[in-house]
Amino acid sequence: MSKKRKYDESYVKYGFCCMKESDDVEKPQCFLCGKVLANASMKSAKLIEHLKSLHPENASKDLEFFTKKKAQLLKSGTLTKLGFGIPQKPLVEESFRVAYRIAKSKKPHTIGETLIKPCALEMVELVCGLEQRKKLEAIPLSNDVIQSRIVEISCNILKQIINELKASPFPFSMQLDETTDISNCSQLLVFVRYVSADTIKEEFLLCEPLLQTTKAVDVLAILNVFFSKHDFDWKQKLHSLCTDGAPAMLGNKSGFLHLSILGRQ
């Protein structure tokens, strides 16, 4: 896990204040243009580079100038109006929508800042005018922002599925499969089928790497840890199991089905 950098009050002289997203990771935010940089940019050299490249007219200003500028923006609520810090604001909501589309299309996270945003800004400026373009410029679509948005969306979807499994009055079905990805690493894929609000749903539940062996005990251990973390007694509510019929899954002595049935007794 990479080291998380902390904000220092001295960064005000470079035109930066601090903001926190839902993961509580501190990120530097330029209060001259509203742009939020990645946590890795929380160091003087990166902040100075941003100041000199995007705001060269302010690069030689003294600390008093930046302090007053920050105070003015905070007093007027400009940073909040830009959508940062309050997830319900339109600009942040739009960054989630873009991140969702990028994930669905399986495109690189950088496409948000290198293609989507420039195209959107050009279209808005030509059709709606320069003032409307300025509003869109504040939408955070950097590589790190898109990555964090996709993670948050994924966690939220998983939370909804778990809550629906818990709330369903009926047992659920589960499908398991062990596959190998392009890096030759074994992955366990799990899908669930359940009833929610009079509707039968089929959802992807998890994908976890099998780091050592692909035996039934390893599969069972992953599921036990996963459901334990979400406080869900899956063995008591499991109705049916679908696999590819491999011995590791259906063996009558050491197969996953055999071990999971023993666990219910």
Tab-separated table of C-alpha atoms in Angstrom, residues 19-255:
chain	number	residue	atom	x	y	z
A	19	MET	CA	-10.046	18.531	0.870
A	20	LYS	CA	-11.140	15.048	1.914
A	21	GLU	CA	-13.222	12.606	-0.055
A	22	SER	CA	-15.298	9.732	1.323
A	23	ASP	CA	-12.180	7.571	1.820
A	24	ASP	CA	-10.729	10.255	4.180
A	25	VAL	CA	-7.628	10.609	2.015
A	26	GLU	CA	-6.369	14.202	1.985
A	27	LYS	CA	-5.913	15.792	-1.430
A	28	PRO	CA	-4.552	19.225	-2.391
A	29	GLN	CA	-7.111	21.531	-3.997
A	30	CYS	CA	-6.126	24.693	-5.848
A	31	PHE	CA	-8.331	27.509	-4.617
A	32	LEU	CA	-7.420	29.552	-7.696
A	33	CYS	CA	-9.039	27.175	-10.201
A	34	GLY	CA	-10.717	24.545	-8.019
A	35	LYS	CA	-8.771	21.601	-9.434
A	36	VAL	CA	-8.149	18.663	-7.086
A	37	LEU	CA	-4.853	16.823	-7.444
A	38	ALA	CA	-3.979	13.313	-6.381
A	39	ASN	CA	-2.675	12.582	-2.894
A	40	ALA	CA	0.706	11.782	-4.455
A	41	SER	CA	0.938	15.442	-5.538
A	42	MET	CA	0.895	16.588	-1.906
A	43	LYS	CA	4.434	17.930	-2.019
A	44	SER	CA	5.930	21.333	-2.707
A	45	ALA	CA	7.488	20.553	-6.097
A	46	LYS	CA	4.203	19.308	-7.583
A	47	LEU	CA	2.188	22.205	-6.188
A	48	ILE	CA	4.695	24.798	-7.420
A	49	GLU	CA	4.619	23.181	-10.856
A	50	HIS	CA	0.825	23.517	-10.940
A	51	LEU	CA	0.986	27.144	-9.829
A	52	LYS	CA	3.612	28.176	-12.373
A	53	SER	CA	2.109	26.290	-15.307
A	54	LEU	CA	-1.573	27.179	-14.791
A	55	HIS	CA	-1.396	30.424	-12.815
A	56	PRO	CA	1.901	32.098	-13.851
A	57	GLU	CA	0.487	35.553	-13.147
A	58	ASN	CA	0.172	34.621	-9.455
A	59	ALA	CA	3.425	32.679	-9.068
A	60	SER	CA	5.320	35.648	-7.653
A	61	LYS	CA	2.585	36.755	-5.230
A	62	ASP	CA	3.338	36.799	-1.517
A	63	LEU	CA	1.715	34.736	1.261
A	64	GLU	CA	-0.650	37.561	2.182
A	65	PHE	CA	-2.185	37.443	-1.307
A	66	PHE	CA	-2.881	33.692	-1.109
A	67	THR	CA	-4.188	33.920	2.442
A	68	LYS	CA	-6.675	36.625	1.447
A	69	LYS	CA	-7.630	34.685	-1.683
A	70	LYS	CA	-8.347	31.559	0.306
A	71	ALA	CA	-10.337	33.500	2.922
A	72	GLN	CA	-12.443	35.155	0.214
A	73	LEU	CA	-13.260	31.851	-1.438
A	74	LEU	CA	-14.105	30.116	1.825
A	75	LYS	CA	-16.256	33.057	2.934
A	76	SER	CA	-18.192	33.116	-0.324
A	77	GLY	CA	-18.573	29.322	-0.302
A	78	THR	CA	-17.073	29.026	-3.775
A	79	LEU	CA	-15.295	25.745	-3.071
A	80	THR	CA	-18.526	24.198	-1.845
A	81	LYS	CA	-20.420	25.531	-4.844
A	82	LEU	CA	-17.922	23.872	-7.148
A	83	GLY	CA	-19.157	20.546	-5.820
A	84	PHE	CA	-16.144	19.413	-3.802
A	85	GLY	CA	-16.770	18.067	-0.318
A	86	ILE	CA	-20.528	17.561	-0.773
A	87	PRO	CA	-21.149	14.410	-2.837
A	88	GLN	CA	-24.721	15.477	-3.752
A	89	LYS	CA	-23.560	18.499	-5.742
A	90	PRO	CA	-24.076	18.318	-9.545
A	91	LEU	CA	-20.391	18.519	-10.529
A	92	VAL	CA	-19.331	15.647	-8.292
A	93	GLU	CA	-22.394	13.647	-9.323
A	94	GLU	CA	-21.419	14.134	-12.948
A	95	SER	CA	-17.889	12.870	-12.238
A	96	PHE	CA	-19.484	9.693	-10.837
A	97	ARG	CA	-21.627	9.335	-13.964
A	98	VAL	CA	-18.597	9.719	-16.237
A	99	ALA	CA	-16.619	7.230	-14.137
A	100	TYR	CA	-19.496	4.755	-14.405
A	101	ARG	CA	-19.553	5.051	-18.194
A	102	ILE	CA	-15.774	4.671	-18.397
A	103	ALA	CA	-15.968	1.498	-16.295
A	104	LYS	CA	-18.808	0.066	-18.418
A	105	SER	CA	-16.919	0.766	-21.645
A	106	LYS	CA	-13.697	-0.708	-20.171
A	107	LYS	CA	-11.666	2.345	-21.186
A	108	PRO	CA	-8.499	3.654	-19.441
A	109	HIS	CA	-9.179	5.952	-16.488
A	110	THR	CA	-7.146	8.710	-18.145
A	111	ILE	CA	-9.694	9.067	-20.949
A	112	GLY	CA	-11.840	11.256	-18.688
A	113	GLU	CA	-9.241	14.025	-18.523
A	114	THR	CA	-7.557	13.529	-21.899
A	115	LEU	CA	-10.592	13.064	-24.173
A	116	ILE	CA	-14.040	13.313	-22.560
A	117	LYS	CA	-13.535	16.568	-20.673
A	118	PRO	CA	-11.753	18.461	-23.513
A	119	CYS	CA	-14.498	17.421	-25.956
A	120	ALA	CA	-17.237	18.417	-23.513
A	121	LEU	CA	-15.605	21.809	-22.890
A	122	GLU	CA	-15.283	22.540	-26.615
A	123	MET	CA	-18.888	21.558	-27.306
A	124	VAL	CA	-20.250	23.623	-24.429
A	125	GLU	CA	-18.181	26.664	-25.362
A	126	LEU	CA	-19.327	26.546	-28.996
A	127	VAL	CA	-22.987	25.840	-28.251
A	128	CYS	CA	-23.596	27.555	-24.894
A	129	GLY	CA	-20.795	30.069	-24.496
A	130	LEU	CA	-17.660	30.711	-22.452
A	131	GLU	CA	-19.473	31.169	-19.130
A	132	GLN	CA	-20.995	27.694	-19.320
A	133	ARG	CA	-17.607	26.245	-20.220
A	134	LYS	CA	-16.143	27.681	-17.022
A	135	LYS	CA	-18.731	25.784	-14.967
A	136	LEU	CA	-17.770	22.465	-16.565
A	137	GLU	CA	-14.059	23.047	-16.047
A	138	ALA	CA	-14.540	22.333	-12.328
A	139	ILE	CA	-15.749	18.756	-12.899
A	140	PRO	CA	-13.018	16.475	-11.430
A	141	LEU	CA	-12.108	13.845	-14.028
A	142	SER	CA	-8.443	13.113	-13.347
A	143	ASN	CA	-7.081	9.569	-13.443
A	144	ASP	CA	-7.058	9.295	-9.632
A	145	VAL	CA	-10.546	10.745	-9.272
A	146	ILE	CA	-12.024	8.338	-11.822
A	147	GLN	CA	-10.295	5.412	-10.112
A	148	SER	CA	-11.652	6.407	-6.693
A	149	ARG	CA	-15.147	6.976	-8.128
A	150	ILE	CA	-15.198	3.492	-9.676
A	151	VAL	CA	-14.101	1.959	-6.369
A	152	GLU	CA	-16.863	3.826	-4.524
A	153	ILE	CA	-19.470	2.765	-7.090
A	154	SER	CA	-18.329	-0.854	-6.824
A	155	CYS	CA	-18.492	-0.791	-3.010
A	156	ASN	CA	-21.947	0.745	-3.112
A	157	ILE	CA	-23.265	-1.885	-5.538
A	158	LEU	CA	-21.826	-4.681	-3.396
A	159	LYS	CA	-23.426	-3.166	-0.294
A	160	GLN	CA	-26.801	-3.103	-2.037
A	161	ILE	CA	-26.492	-6.762	-3.077
A	162	ILE	CA	-25.547	-7.883	0.444
A	163	ASN	CA	-28.447	-5.915	1.936
A	164	GLU	CA	-30.852	-7.479	-0.565
A	165	LEU	CA	-29.551	-10.974	0.231
A	166	LYS	CA	-30.078	-10.345	3.934
A	167	ALA	CA	-33.540	-8.877	3.428
A	168	SER	CA	-34.797	-11.572	1.073
A	169	PRO	CA	-37.187	-14.027	2.789
A	170	PHE	CA	-36.126	-16.755	0.371
A	171	PRO	CA	-32.865	-18.725	0.099
A	172	PHE	CA	-30.451	-17.864	-2.689
A	173	SER	CA	-28.475	-19.758	-5.325
A	174	MET	CA	-24.766	-19.387	-5.947
A	175	GLN	CA	-22.577	-20.086	-8.963
A	176	LEU	CA	-18.826	-20.546	-8.598
A	177	ASP	CA	-16.098	-20.848	-11.161
A	178	GLU	CA	-12.321	-20.834	-10.991
A	179	THR	CA	-10.598	-19.292	-13.978
A	180	THR	CA	-7.126	-18.091	-14.948
A	181	ASP	CA	-6.488	-14.520	-16.066
A	182	ILE	CA	-3.938	-13.259	-18.607
A	183	SER	CA	-1.229	-13.086	-15.937
A	184	ASN	CA	-1.713	-16.800	-15.164
A	185	CYS	CA	-3.262	-16.064	-11.766
A	186	SER	CA	-6.210	-18.179	-10.645
A	187	GLN	CA	-9.335	-16.159	-9.853
A	188	LEU	CA	-12.503	-17.247	-8.073
A	189	LEU	CA	-15.683	-15.796	-9.593
A	190	VAL	CA	-18.952	-15.929	-7.668
A	191	PHE	CA	-22.439	-15.023	-8.879
A	192	VAL	CA	-25.663	-15.087	-6.864
A	193	ARG	CA	-29.333	-15.460	-7.800
A	194	TYR	CA	-31.967	-14.330	-5.340
A	195	VAL	CA	-35.431	-12.830	-4.937
A	196	SER	CA	-35.729	-9.147	-4.111
A	197	ALA	CA	-39.010	-7.194	-4.102
A	198	ASP	CA	-40.804	-9.905	-6.111
A	199	THR	CA	-38.036	-9.848	-8.706
A	200	ILE	CA	-35.479	-12.546	-9.442
A	201	LYS	CA	-32.029	-10.995	-9.671
A	202	GLU	CA	-28.735	-12.387	-10.900
A	203	GLU	CA	-25.710	-10.399	-9.751
A	204	PHE	CA	-21.930	-10.661	-9.773
A	205	LEU	CA	-20.796	-10.980	-6.155
A	206	LEU	CA	-17.015	-11.197	-6.001
A	207	CYS	CA	-13.750	-11.934	-7.742
A	208	GLU	CA	-10.898	-13.003	-5.489
A	209	PRO	CA	-7.455	-14.419	-6.376
A	210	LEU	CA	-6.558	-17.953	-5.312
A	211	LEU	CA	-2.980	-17.207	-4.332
A	212	GLN	CA	-1.745	-20.695	-3.430
A	213	THR	CA	-3.879	-23.657	-4.497
A	214	THR	CA	-7.342	-24.016	-6.017
A	215	LYS	CA	-8.596	-26.681	-3.643
A	216	ALA	CA	-12.050	-26.699	-2.084
A	217	VAL	CA	-10.679	-25.580	1.277
A	218	ASP	CA	-9.220	-22.469	-0.343
A	219	VAL	CA	-12.513	-21.625	-2.042
A	220	LEU	CA	-14.415	-22.202	1.182
A	221	ALA	CA	-11.994	-20.046	3.155
A	222	ILE	CA	-12.435	-17.125	0.736
A	223	LEU	CA	-16.224	-17.310	0.950
A	224	ASN	CA	-16.190	-17.627	4.733
A	225	VAL	CA	-13.972	-14.553	5.079
A	226	PHE	CA	-16.030	-12.562	2.583
A	227	PHE	CA	-19.424	-13.283	4.132
A	228	SER	CA	-18.068	-12.961	7.659
A	229	LYS	CA	-16.848	-9.455	6.819
A	230	HIS	CA	-20.378	-8.593	5.710
A	231	ASP	CA	-21.998	-10.335	8.687
A	232	PHE	CA	-24.056	-12.768	6.588
A	233	ASP	CA	-24.666	-16.440	7.429
A	234	TRP	CA	-24.550	-17.709	3.863
A	235	LYS	CA	-24.524	-21.440	4.626
A	236	GLN	CA	-27.895	-21.332	6.354
A	237	LYS	CA	-29.504	-19.402	3.511
A	238	LEU	CA	-27.862	-21.165	0.560
A	239	HIS	CA	-30.365	-23.226	-1.425
A	240	SER	CA	-28.486	-24.439	-4.494
A	241	LEU	CA	-24.980	-24.430	-5.889
A	242	CYS	CA	-23.863	-24.394	-9.514
A	243	THR	CA	-20.312	-25.269	-10.586
A	244	ASP	CA	-18.464	-26.676	-13.591
A	245	GLY	CA	-18.410	-30.128	-12.002
A	246	ALA	CA	-14.676	-30.157	-11.249
A	247	PRO	CA	-13.511	-32.499	-8.445
A	248	ALA	CA	-12.451	-29.503	-6.350
A	249	MET	CA	-16.093	-28.409	-6.380
A	250	LEU	CA	-18.110	-31.637	-6.306
A	251	GLY	CA	-15.737	-34.255	-4.855
A	252	ASN	CA	-17.580	-36.492	-2.392
A	253	LYS	CA	-14.804	-36.276	0.224
A	254	SER	CA	-12.940	-33.011	-0.189
A	255	GLY	CA	-15.076	-31.071	-2.664
